[in-house]
Amino acid sequence: MNKSKPSNRKRIVELANRLFYEQGYNQTSFSDIAERLHISKGNMTYHFHSKDELLHAVIEYRMEQIRETLRDWKEQYPEPLDRLKRFVTMLLNEADDLVDCGCPMGSLNAELGKTQRNIQKESRQMFDLFRQWLDEAFAQLGYKDFGKKSMHLLSMAQGAALMSYVYADPEIIDVECQYIIEWLDSMDAQ
Amino acid sequence: MNKSKPSNRKRIVELANRLFYEQGYNQTSFSDIAERLHISKGNMTYHFHSKDELLHAVIEYRMEQIRETLRDWKEQYPEPLDRLKRFVTMLLNEADDLVDCGCPMGSLNAELGKTQRNIQKESRQMFDLFRQWLDEAFAQLGYKDFGKKSMHLLSMAQGAALMSYVYADPEIIDVECQYIIEWLDSMDAQ
DNA sequence: GTCTATAAGAAGATAGAC
DNA sequence: GTCTATCTTCTTATAGAC
C-alpha cells in the first residue's frame, strides 16, 4: 500500500524538493507547485500550513535520501579510502546537475543564510550527515584530526560545485576532483 | 566637487550594494532601499528604471572596487607568491563578513544562477577579474597551467567562505586558509 | 482531502504634478 | 530630481462549501 498511488502530500514534497533546487526556495511559490500538480492552492495549504513547514518537510526528505545513500556506500565500500573516493565520484556523476543548479545542500544553505538563519540551521544538518560519515572514514584511516579533514573535503567539494556552477562548466568539476583525489592519495601514502 | 554631497544615485547604489550582500538580491526591494534612504520609490525609479538596471550598477560598482584592490596589491607586492598570499590574507581579514553573509561574489552568483542566468553571467565577471590577476601571478611563477591553478585557488577560497558561512564559524576560514597556504608553499618548493 | 473564493499585503513599475 | 498616487500582478494565508 506504499507504491499504489502516491499521496498528494508526497507529490508536493517531491516536486518542492526539485523546484527548491532548480529555482531556489524564495523563487518557488505555492502556485508554482499547485499548477504543475494540477491541484488547488487550498489543497497545498491543507497539507502544509506555511511555506516554512513545506521547506521543513523537504529538508527531512533530503536528509532521509542522504542517510540511505551514505548507508549504501558504507556497505559497498568497507575500505575507508574507497568510501572517500566514492564521495568524490558522486561529484563527477552529478556534474550536470551541479553545473545547472549548484549543490543542493550548498545552494539551499547559501540562500537561507541571508534572511532565514533559523531554517538554515535546520538545512545545515544535511552537511552534518556528511561530516559524521566522513569523520568516520578519516578516523578509520588513523587520523586524529578527522574533523579538520572532513571539513576540508567538504569545503573543496563545495568550492568545485560553486565554481562549475558559476561558469556553467563541468570541466571545472573534473579538474577540481583530480586535486581532491591527489590530496586523498597523498594522505594515504604517508 | 566629488566629495561635497553624494548624489542620491550614488547613495542608492552604495546601499543596494550592501543590502544585496546582506539580504540577497531577491530579498531586497526598492521600498527597502527607499525607506532607509528617506527618499520615495518614484525617485528610485527615476534613477533606475528597473531592478535589473540597479543590479547592473551595483555589479559595475563592485567591479571597480575589485579593480582598485587588485591594482593596489600588484603595486604593493612585486613578488607573485606574495600577491597570492595577499589574496589568502583577504579571506582572513574579511572573516567576519564571510561568516555573516558569505562571499559577495559567490553568494550573488549562486543566487542569480538559479533563475536569472543572464544577469549572473554579468556578475560572473567579478570572478574573471580575480582569475586574470591570479593567472598573471601563477604565470610569473613559471607555471604553464596557471589557469588551472587560479581556478583551484578560487575554488578553495569559495569552499572555505561557504562552509564558514553555513556553520557561522570563522575558525573554518582559518583552517582552510592554512591548507591553501600549504598548497602555495608546496608549489614554491618545487 | 479537495475545492473555490477571497483577503491582505508587498512587489516592480508607470504617470504626472511640482 | 523628487514627490505622490496608482496600476497590476504575485505572494502567503484564511474561510467555508463539498
Tab-separated table of C-alpha atoms (C1' of nucleotides) in Angstrom:
chain	number	residue	atom	x	y	z
A	1	MET	CA	0.000	0.000	0.000
A	2	ASN	CA	3.017	2.214	-0.309
A	3	LYS	CA	3.528	2.012	-4.046
A	4	SER	CA	-0.099	2.155	-5.128
A	5	LYS	CA	-0.796	5.835	-5.557
A	6	PRO	CA	1.494	8.488	-4.135
A	7	SER	CA	-0.456	10.797	-1.854
A	8	ASN	CA	-0.698	14.424	-2.827
A	9	ARG	CA	1.324	15.229	0.258
A	10	LYS	CA	4.207	13.175	-1.050
A	11	ARG	CA	3.827	14.524	-4.572
A	12	ILE	CA	4.017	18.046	-3.162
A	13	VAL	CA	7.164	17.298	-1.184
A	14	GLU	CA	8.886	15.676	-4.138
A	15	LEU	CA	8.080	18.468	-6.554
A	16	ALA	CA	9.003	21.102	-3.974
A	17	ASN	CA	12.283	19.300	-3.455
A	18	ARG	CA	13.026	19.598	-7.142
A	19	LEU	CA	11.827	23.161	-7.605
A	20	PHE	CA	13.591	24.459	-4.497
A	21	TYR	CA	16.728	23.045	-6.051
A	22	GLU	CA	16.152	24.274	-9.584
A	23	GLN	CA	14.653	27.695	-8.840
A	24	GLY	CA	15.551	28.338	-5.229
A	25	TYR	CA	13.271	28.403	-2.203
A	26	ASN	CA	12.238	32.041	-2.395
A	27	GLN	CA	11.685	31.837	-6.149
A	28	THR	CA	9.275	28.940	-5.814
A	29	SER	CA	5.685	29.719	-4.847
A	30	PHE	CA	2.779	27.573	-3.718
A	31	SER	CA	1.123	28.446	-7.034
A	32	ASP	CA	4.107	27.057	-8.938
A	33	ILE	CA	3.736	23.726	-7.247
A	34	ALA	CA	-0.073	23.627	-7.287
A	35	GLU	CA	-0.258	24.394	-11.004
A	36	ARG	CA	2.241	21.752	-12.045
A	37	LEU	CA	0.487	19.180	-9.862
A	38	HIS	CA	-2.964	20.240	-11.096
A	39	ILE	CA	-4.194	20.724	-7.571
A	40	SER	CA	-5.524	23.809	-5.851
A	41	LYS	CA	-3.565	26.184	-3.680
A	42	GLY	CA	-6.061	25.444	-0.921
A	43	ASN	CA	-5.026	21.826	-1.099
A	44	MET	CA	-1.421	22.874	-0.645
A	45	THR	CA	-2.311	24.834	2.447
A	46	TYR	CA	-4.208	21.880	3.832
A	47	HIS	CA	-1.058	19.742	3.753
A	48	PHE	CA	1.387	22.491	4.714
A	49	HIS	CA	0.082	25.382	6.762
A	50	SER	CA	3.022	27.566	5.809
A	51	LYS	CA	5.849	27.611	3.322
A	52	ASP	CA	8.317	27.094	6.139
A	53	GLU	CA	6.501	23.895	7.006
A	54	LEU	CA	6.906	22.685	3.437
A	55	LEU	CA	10.594	23.523	3.498
A	56	HIS	CA	10.880	21.601	6.729
A	57	ALA	CA	9.357	18.549	5.026
A	58	VAL	CA	11.679	18.932	2.051
A	59	ILE	CA	14.722	19.056	4.315
A	60	GLU	CA	13.506	15.919	6.105
A	61	TYR	CA	13.060	14.265	2.720
A	62	ARG	CA	16.556	15.160	1.603
A	63	MET	CA	18.033	14.064	4.915
A	64	GLU	CA	16.478	10.645	4.514
A	65	GLN	CA	17.854	10.338	0.992
A	66	ILE	CA	21.308	11.259	2.232
A	67	ARG	CA	21.104	8.746	5.084
A	68	GLU	CA	20.203	5.996	2.636
A	69	THR	CA	22.993	6.903	0.245
A	70	LEU	CA	25.618	7.018	2.974
A	71	ARG	CA	24.353	3.726	4.384
A	72	ASP	CA	24.655	2.087	0.962
A	73	TRP	CA	28.150	3.420	0.370
A	74	LYS	CA	29.246	2.176	3.743
A	75	GLU	CA	28.067	-1.308	2.901
A	76	GLN	CA	29.567	-1.316	-0.576
A	77	TYR	CA	32.956	0.074	0.397
A	78	PRO	CA	34.408	-1.400	3.564
A	79	GLU	CA	37.740	0.353	2.991
A	80	PRO	CA	37.660	3.956	4.268
A	81	LEU	CA	39.730	5.323	1.382
A	82	ASP	CA	37.347	3.735	-1.106
A	83	ARG	CA	34.464	5.424	0.683
A	84	LEU	CA	36.158	8.797	0.487
A	85	LYS	CA	36.745	8.313	-3.216
A	86	ARG	CA	33.132	7.277	-3.672
A	87	PHE	CA	32.216	10.667	-2.281
A	88	VAL	CA	34.354	12.341	-4.941
A	89	THR	CA	32.842	10.162	-7.639
A	90	MET	CA	29.451	11.496	-6.648
A	91	LEU	CA	30.586	14.946	-7.742
A	92	LEU	CA	31.601	13.621	-11.144
A	93	ASN	CA	28.354	11.686	-11.536
A	94	GLU	CA	26.234	14.669	-10.605
A	95	ALA	CA	28.248	17.130	-12.676
A	96	ASP	CA	25.364	18.041	-14.984
A	97	ASP	CA	23.070	18.998	-12.126
A	98	LEU	CA	25.837	20.796	-10.251
A	99	VAL	CA	26.582	22.869	-13.332
A	100	ASP	CA	22.915	23.751	-13.822
A	101	CYS	CA	21.756	24.311	-10.263
A	102	GLY	CA	24.730	24.088	-7.918
A	103	CYS	CA	24.960	21.780	-4.933
A	104	PRO	CA	21.536	21.018	-3.415
A	105	MET	CA	22.921	21.476	0.096
A	106	GLY	CA	25.239	24.365	-0.594
A	107	SER	CA	22.832	26.437	-2.639
A	108	LEU	CA	19.957	25.989	-0.200
A	109	ASN	CA	22.107	26.925	2.769
A	110	ALA	CA	23.537	29.870	0.876
A	111	GLU	CA	20.072	31.163	0.107
A	112	LEU	CA	18.577	30.659	3.552
A	113	GLY	CA	21.564	32.023	5.437
A	114	LYS	CA	20.940	35.571	4.283
A	115	THR	CA	17.498	36.205	5.713
A	116	GLN	CA	16.280	32.947	7.228
A	117	ARG	CA	19.039	31.805	9.552
A	118	ASN	CA	16.635	29.781	11.685
A	119	ILE	CA	15.659	27.454	8.862
A	120	GLN	CA	19.188	27.484	7.506
A	121	LYS	CA	20.385	25.913	10.739
A	122	GLU	CA	17.997	23.063	10.079
A	123	SER	CA	19.170	22.815	6.493
A	124	ARG	CA	22.760	22.692	7.724
A	125	GLN	CA	22.032	19.285	9.235
A	126	MET	CA	22.370	17.804	5.752
A	127	PHE	CA	26.029	18.754	5.957
A	128	ASP	CA	26.230	17.235	9.421
A	129	LEU	CA	25.298	13.851	7.991
A	130	PHE	CA	28.184	14.005	5.544
A	131	ARG	CA	30.585	15.329	8.153
A	132	GLN	CA	29.805	12.474	10.501
A	133	TRP	CA	30.199	9.932	7.727
A	134	LEU	CA	33.484	11.439	6.522
A	135	ASP	CA	34.738	11.739	10.098
A	136	GLU	CA	34.335	8.023	10.485
A	137	ALA	CA	36.266	7.263	7.321
A	138	PHE	CA	39.168	9.563	8.186
A	139	ALA	CA	39.219	8.232	11.739
A	140	GLN	CA	39.417	4.687	10.378
A	141	LEU	CA	42.428	5.766	8.354
A	142	GLY	CA	44.032	6.663	11.662
A	143	TYR	CA	43.791	10.431	11.597
A	144	LYS	CA	43.248	12.170	14.910
A	145	ASP	CA	42.244	15.389	13.122
A	146	PHE	CA	39.453	13.695	11.184
A	147	GLY	CA	37.110	16.629	11.763
A	148	LYS	CA	39.519	19.013	10.098
A	149	LYS	CA	39.988	16.668	7.152
A	150	SER	CA	36.250	16.114	6.689
A	151	MET	CA	35.653	19.817	6.606
A	152	HIS	CA	38.436	20.304	4.099
A	153	LEU	CA	36.987	17.675	1.812
A	154	LEU	CA	33.508	19.184	2.063
A	155	SER	CA	34.971	22.627	1.538
A	156	MET	CA	36.815	21.631	-1.629
A	157	ALA	CA	33.717	19.854	-2.917
A	158	GLN	CA	31.610	22.953	-2.318
A	159	GLY	CA	34.191	25.152	-4.000
A	160	ALA	CA	34.241	22.880	-7.036
A	161	ALA	CA	30.451	22.761	-7.212
A	162	LEU	CA	30.111	26.520	-6.913
A	163	MET	CA	32.760	27.455	-9.456
A	164	SER	CA	31.495	24.942	-12.006
A	165	TYR	CA	28.027	26.386	-11.480
A	166	VAL	CA	29.242	29.982	-11.824
A	167	TYR	CA	30.926	29.169	-15.132
A	168	ALA	CA	28.400	26.518	-16.169
A	169	ASP	CA	31.392	24.328	-16.924
A	170	PRO	CA	31.588	20.635	-15.932
A	171	GLU	CA	35.316	20.644	-16.778
A	172	ILE	CA	35.868	22.564	-13.542
A	173	ILE	CA	34.400	19.666	-11.592
A	174	ASP	CA	36.748	17.256	-13.333
A	175	VAL	CA	39.861	19.257	-12.610
A	176	GLU	CA	38.956	20.010	-9.007
A	177	CYS	CA	38.171	16.347	-8.407
A	178	GLN	CA	41.661	15.494	-9.618
A	179	TYR	CA	43.054	17.843	-6.980
A	180	ILE	CA	40.878	16.210	-4.338
A	181	ILE	CA	41.932	12.707	-5.361
A	182	GLU	CA	45.581	13.774	-5.287
A	183	TRP	CA	45.076	15.076	-1.779
A	184	LEU	CA	43.445	11.836	-0.663
A	185	ASP	CA	46.213	9.745	-2.224
A	186	SER	CA	48.938	11.895	-0.700
A	187	MET	CA	47.449	11.242	2.719
A	188	ASP	CA	47.314	7.536	2.102
A	189	ALA	CA	50.967	7.476	1.122
A	190	GLN	CA	52.095	8.823	4.478
B	1	MET	CA	33.056	68.690	-6.258
B	2	ASN	CA	33.234	64.953	-5.830
B	3	LYS	CA	33.259	64.877	-2.039
B	4	SER	CA	30.709	67.603	-1.375
B	5	LYS	CA	27.391	65.794	-1.305
B	6	PRO	CA	26.936	62.285	-2.639
B	7	SER	CA	24.165	62.204	-5.219
B	8	ASN	CA	21.120	60.125	-4.460
B	9	ARG	CA	22.068	57.936	-7.369
B	10	LYS	CA	25.324	57.081	-5.696
B	11	ARG	CA	23.676	56.651	-2.290
B	12	ILE	CA	21.227	54.204	-3.863
B	13	VAL	CA	23.980	52.173	-5.481
B	14	GLU	CA	26.023	52.014	-2.294
B	15	LEU	CA	23.102	50.971	-0.116
B	16	ALA	CA	21.920	48.474	-2.719
B	17	ASN	CA	25.425	47.070	-2.826
B	18	ARG	CA	25.286	46.483	0.920
B	19	LEU	CA	21.729	45.152	1.070
B	20	PHE	CA	22.157	42.843	-1.907
B	21	TYR	CA	25.073	41.391	0.018
B	22	GLU	CA	23.413	41.206	3.417
B	23	GLN	CA	19.898	40.156	2.357
B	24	GLY	CA	20.328	38.900	-1.173
B	25	TYR	CA	19.132	40.482	-4.407
B	26	ASN	CA	15.666	38.974	-4.481
B	27	GLN	CA	15.117	39.704	-0.793
B	28	THR	CA	15.873	43.387	-1.228
B	29	SER	CA	13.101	45.604	-2.588
B	30	PHE	CA	13.030	49.151	-3.919
B	31	SER	CA	10.970	50.018	-0.850
B	32	ASP	CA	13.721	48.673	1.428
B	33	ILE	CA	16.236	50.993	-0.127
B	34	ALA	CA	13.925	53.999	-0.468
B	35	GLU	CA	12.833	53.831	3.171
B	36	ARG	CA	16.333	53.611	4.574
B	37	LEU	CA	17.447	56.494	2.380
B	38	HIS	CA	14.330	58.569	3.208
B	39	ILE	CA	13.524	59.007	-0.451
B	40	SER	CA	10.482	57.965	-2.454
B	41	LYS	CA	10.120	54.881	-4.576
B	42	GLY	CA	9.431	57.162	-7.516
B	43	ASN	CA	12.852	58.688	-7.025
B	44	MET	CA	14.371	55.231	-7.159
B	45	THR	CA	12.633	54.545	-10.435
B	46	TYR	CA	13.860	57.835	-11.844
B	47	HIS	CA	17.462	56.754	-11.329
B	48	PHE	CA	16.967	53.083	-12.186
B	49	HIS	CA	14.119	52.175	-14.488
B	50	SER	CA	14.189	48.571	-13.361
B	51	LYS	CA	15.653	46.458	-10.609
B	52	ASP	CA	17.902	44.749	-13.128
B	53	GLU	CA	19.307	48.136	-14.012
B	54	LEU	CA	20.125	48.760	-10.358
B	55	LEU	CA	21.803	45.380	-10.107
B	56	HIS	CA	23.804	46.230	-13.193
B	57	ALA	CA	25.022	49.406	-11.493
B	58	VAL	CA	25.879	47.506	-8.323
B	59	ILE	CA	27.929	44.977	-10.289
B	60	GLU	CA	29.754	47.827	-12.026
B	61	TYR	CA	30.410	49.368	-8.628
B	62	ARG	CA	31.824	46.155	-7.223
B	63	MET	CA	33.909	45.551	-10.320
B	64	GLU	CA	35.538	48.930	-9.917
B	65	GLN	CA	36.296	48.239	-6.258
B	66	ILE	CA	37.871	44.916	-7.203
B	67	ARG	CA	39.952	46.542	-9.940
B	68	GLU	CA	41.291	49.086	-7.463
B	69	THR	CA	42.104	46.456	-4.877
B	70	LEU	CA	43.924	44.245	-7.340
B	71	ARG	CA	45.812	47.239	-8.719
B	72	ASP	CA	46.926	48.196	-5.205
B	73	TRP	CA	48.036	44.686	-4.349
B	74	LYS	CA	50.007	44.460	-7.537
B	75	GLU	CA	51.881	47.623	-6.649
B	76	GLN	CA	52.485	46.615	-3.050
B	77	TYR	CA	53.651	43.067	-3.762
B	78	PRO	CA	56.003	42.733	-6.712
B	79	GLU	CA	56.672	39.071	-5.898
B	80	PRO	CA	53.977	36.800	-7.338
B	81	LEU	CA	53.937	34.463	-4.336
B	82	ASP	CA	53.427	37.434	-2.016
B	83	ARG	CA	50.487	38.510	-4.132
B	84	LEU	CA	48.930	35.073	-3.943
B	85	LYS	CA	49.313	35.096	-0.186
B	86	ARG	CA	47.790	38.554	-0.023
B	87	PHE	CA	44.732	37.060	-1.646
B	88	VAL	CA	44.521	34.477	1.127
B	89	THR	CA	45.002	37.156	3.772
B	90	MET	CA	41.930	38.889	2.392
B	91	LEU	CA	39.856	35.875	3.420
B	92	LEU	CA	41.209	36.086	6.961
B	93	ASN	CA	40.635	39.835	7.121
B	94	GLU	CA	37.080	39.556	5.860
B	95	ALA	CA	36.234	36.524	8.002
B	96	ASP	CA	33.507	38.306	9.976
B	97	ASP	CA	31.606	39.340	6.857
B	98	LEU	CA	32.115	35.972	5.193
B	99	VAL	CA	30.685	34.224	8.222
B	100	ASP	CA	27.661	36.524	8.317
B	101	CYS	CA	26.847	36.903	4.635
B	102	GLY	CA	29.106	34.638	2.611
B	103	CYS	CA	31.330	35.783	-0.225
B	104	PRO	CA	29.924	38.841	-2.046
B	105	MET	CA	30.794	37.319	-5.412
B	106	GLY	CA	29.936	33.717	-4.645
B	107	SER	CA	26.624	34.358	-2.937
B	108	LEU	CA	25.403	36.756	-5.629
B	109	ASN	CA	26.319	34.367	-8.408
B	110	ALA	CA	24.759	31.474	-6.537
B	111	GLU	CA	21.506	33.374	-6.165
B	112	LEU	CA	21.299	34.687	-9.702
B	113	GLY	CA	22.301	31.430	-11.364
B	114	LYS	CA	19.067	29.709	-10.456
B	115	THR	CA	16.553	31.909	-12.220
B	116	GLN	CA	18.457	34.836	-13.692
B	117	ARG	CA	21.294	33.348	-15.673
B	118	ASN	CA	21.552	36.377	-17.947
B	119	ILE	CA	22.469	38.728	-15.124
B	120	GLN	CA	24.531	36.042	-13.432
B	121	LYS	CA	26.805	35.970	-16.445
B	122	GLU	CA	27.443	39.644	-15.887
B	123	SER	CA	28.020	39.059	-12.200
B	124	ARG	CA	30.490	36.316	-13.058
B	125	GLN	CA	32.812	38.954	-14.470
B	126	MET	CA	33.823	39.782	-10.900
B	127	PHE	CA	35.406	36.349	-10.802
B	128	ASP	CA	37.036	36.990	-14.157
B	129	LEU	CA	38.927	39.921	-12.679
B	130	PHE	CA	40.384	37.704	-9.961
B	131	ARG	CA	41.117	34.902	-12.394
B	132	GLN	CA	43.059	37.211	-14.668
B	133	TRP	CA	45.002	38.632	-11.758
B	134	LEU	CA	45.788	35.202	-10.315
B	135	ASP	CA	46.685	33.868	-13.767
B	136	GLU	CA	49.340	36.522	-14.026
B	137	ALA	CA	50.829	35.644	-10.648
B	138	PHE	CA	50.948	31.908	-11.353
B	139	ALA	CA	52.357	32.546	-14.816
B	140	GLN	CA	55.087	34.693	-13.281
B	141	LEU	CA	55.942	31.775	-11.042
B	142	GLY	CA	56.569	29.827	-14.207
B	143	TYR	CA	53.521	27.635	-14.329
B	144	LYS	CA	52.131	26.803	-17.738
B	145	ASP	CA	48.856	25.624	-16.219
B	146	PHE	CA	48.221	28.937	-14.476
B	147	GLY	CA	44.549	28.867	-15.414
B	148	LYS	CA	44.040	25.583	-13.654
B	149	LYS	CA	45.857	26.826	-10.566
B	150	SER	CA	43.909	30.101	-10.437
B	151	MET	CA	40.658	28.204	-10.573
B	152	HIS	CA	41.798	25.859	-7.833
B	153	LEU	CA	42.700	28.761	-5.576
B	154	LEU	CA	39.367	30.465	-6.228
B	155	SER	CA	37.575	27.194	-5.725
B	156	MET	CA	39.203	26.549	-2.350
B	157	ALA	CA	38.502	30.133	-1.297
B	158	GLN	CA	34.838	29.765	-2.229
B	159	GLY	CA	34.602	26.463	-0.414
B	160	ALA	CA	36.087	27.997	2.719
B	161	ALA	CA	33.780	31.008	2.524
B	162	LEU	CA	30.699	28.881	2.023
B	163	MET	CA	31.386	26.359	4.767
B	164	SER	CA	32.280	29.052	7.297
B	165	TYR	CA	29.046	30.786	6.360
B	166	VAL	CA	26.995	27.594	6.661
B	167	TYR	CA	28.360	26.963	10.142
B	168	ALA	CA	28.716	30.644	11.054
B	169	ASP	CA	32.224	29.750	12.196
B	170	PRO	CA	35.311	31.875	11.399
B	171	GLU	CA	37.546	29.034	12.597
B	172	ILE	CA	36.721	27.227	9.350
B	173	ILE	CA	38.238	30.106	7.400
B	174	ASP	CA	41.407	29.891	9.465
B	175	VAL	CA	41.884	26.182	8.963
B	176	GLU	CA	41.086	26.250	5.258
B	177	CYS	CA	43.479	29.147	4.746
B	178	GLN	CA	46.211	27.028	6.329
B	179	TYR	CA	45.523	24.362	3.733
B	180	ILE	CA	45.686	26.945	0.971
B	181	ILE	CA	48.948	28.399	2.241
B	182	GLU	CA	50.416	24.896	2.473
B	183	TRP	CA	49.438	24.297	-1.119
B	184	LEU	CA	51.028	27.562	-2.240
B	185	ASP	CA	54.235	26.815	-0.324
B	186	SER	CA	54.435	23.282	-1.691
B	187	MET	CA	54.342	24.716	-5.208
B	188	ASP	CA	57.091	27.188	-4.422
B	189	ALA	CA	59.309	24.408	-3.117
B	190	GLN	CA	59.257	22.566	-6.414
C	1	DG	C1'	-8.948	15.681	1.202
C	2	DT	C1'	-10.017	18.786	-2.170
C	3	DC	C1'	-12.098	22.633	-3.956
C	4	DT	C1'	-13.433	27.924	-4.891
C	5	DA	C1'	-13.271	32.401	-3.339
C	6	DT	C1'	-11.060	35.931	-1.240
C	7	DA	C1'	-8.498	38.545	1.882
C	8	DA	C1'	-4.392	41.438	2.850
C	9	DG	C1'	-0.156	42.745	1.746
C	10	DA	C1'	4.147	43.533	-0.978
C	11	DA	C1'	6.336	43.543	-5.262
C	12	DG	C1'	8.002	46.098	-9.667
C	13	DA	C1'	6.754	49.630	-12.490
C	14	DT	C1'	4.177	53.960	-14.547
C	15	DA	C1'	2.026	58.760	-14.812
C	16	DG	C1'	2.033	63.163	-13.867
C	17	DA	C1'	2.497	67.283	-10.525
C	18	DC	C1'	5.996	70.221	-8.505
D	1	DG	C1'	15.407	65.431	-9.298
D	2	DT	C1'	11.962	64.450	-6.316
D	3	DC	C1'	7.492	63.647	-4.982
D	4	DT	C1'	2.505	61.362	-4.519
D	5	DA	C1'	-0.698	58.410	-6.397
D	6	DT	C1'	-1.939	54.460	-8.802
D	7	DC	C1'	-1.825	50.023	-11.554
D	8	DT	C1'	-1.087	45.313	-11.971
D	9	DT	C1'	0.471	41.228	-10.548
D	10	DC	C1'	2.035	37.945	-7.403
D	11	DT	C1'	2.618	36.394	-2.834
D	12	DT	C1'	1.140	33.765	1.576
D	13	DA	C1'	-2.661	32.632	4.027
D	14	DT	C1'	-7.729	32.005	5.516
D	15	DA	C1'	-12.809	30.711	5.308
D	16	DG	C1'	-16.086	27.815	4.176
D	17	DA	C1'	-18.592	24.632	0.730
D	18	DC	C1'	-18.482	19.885	-0.984
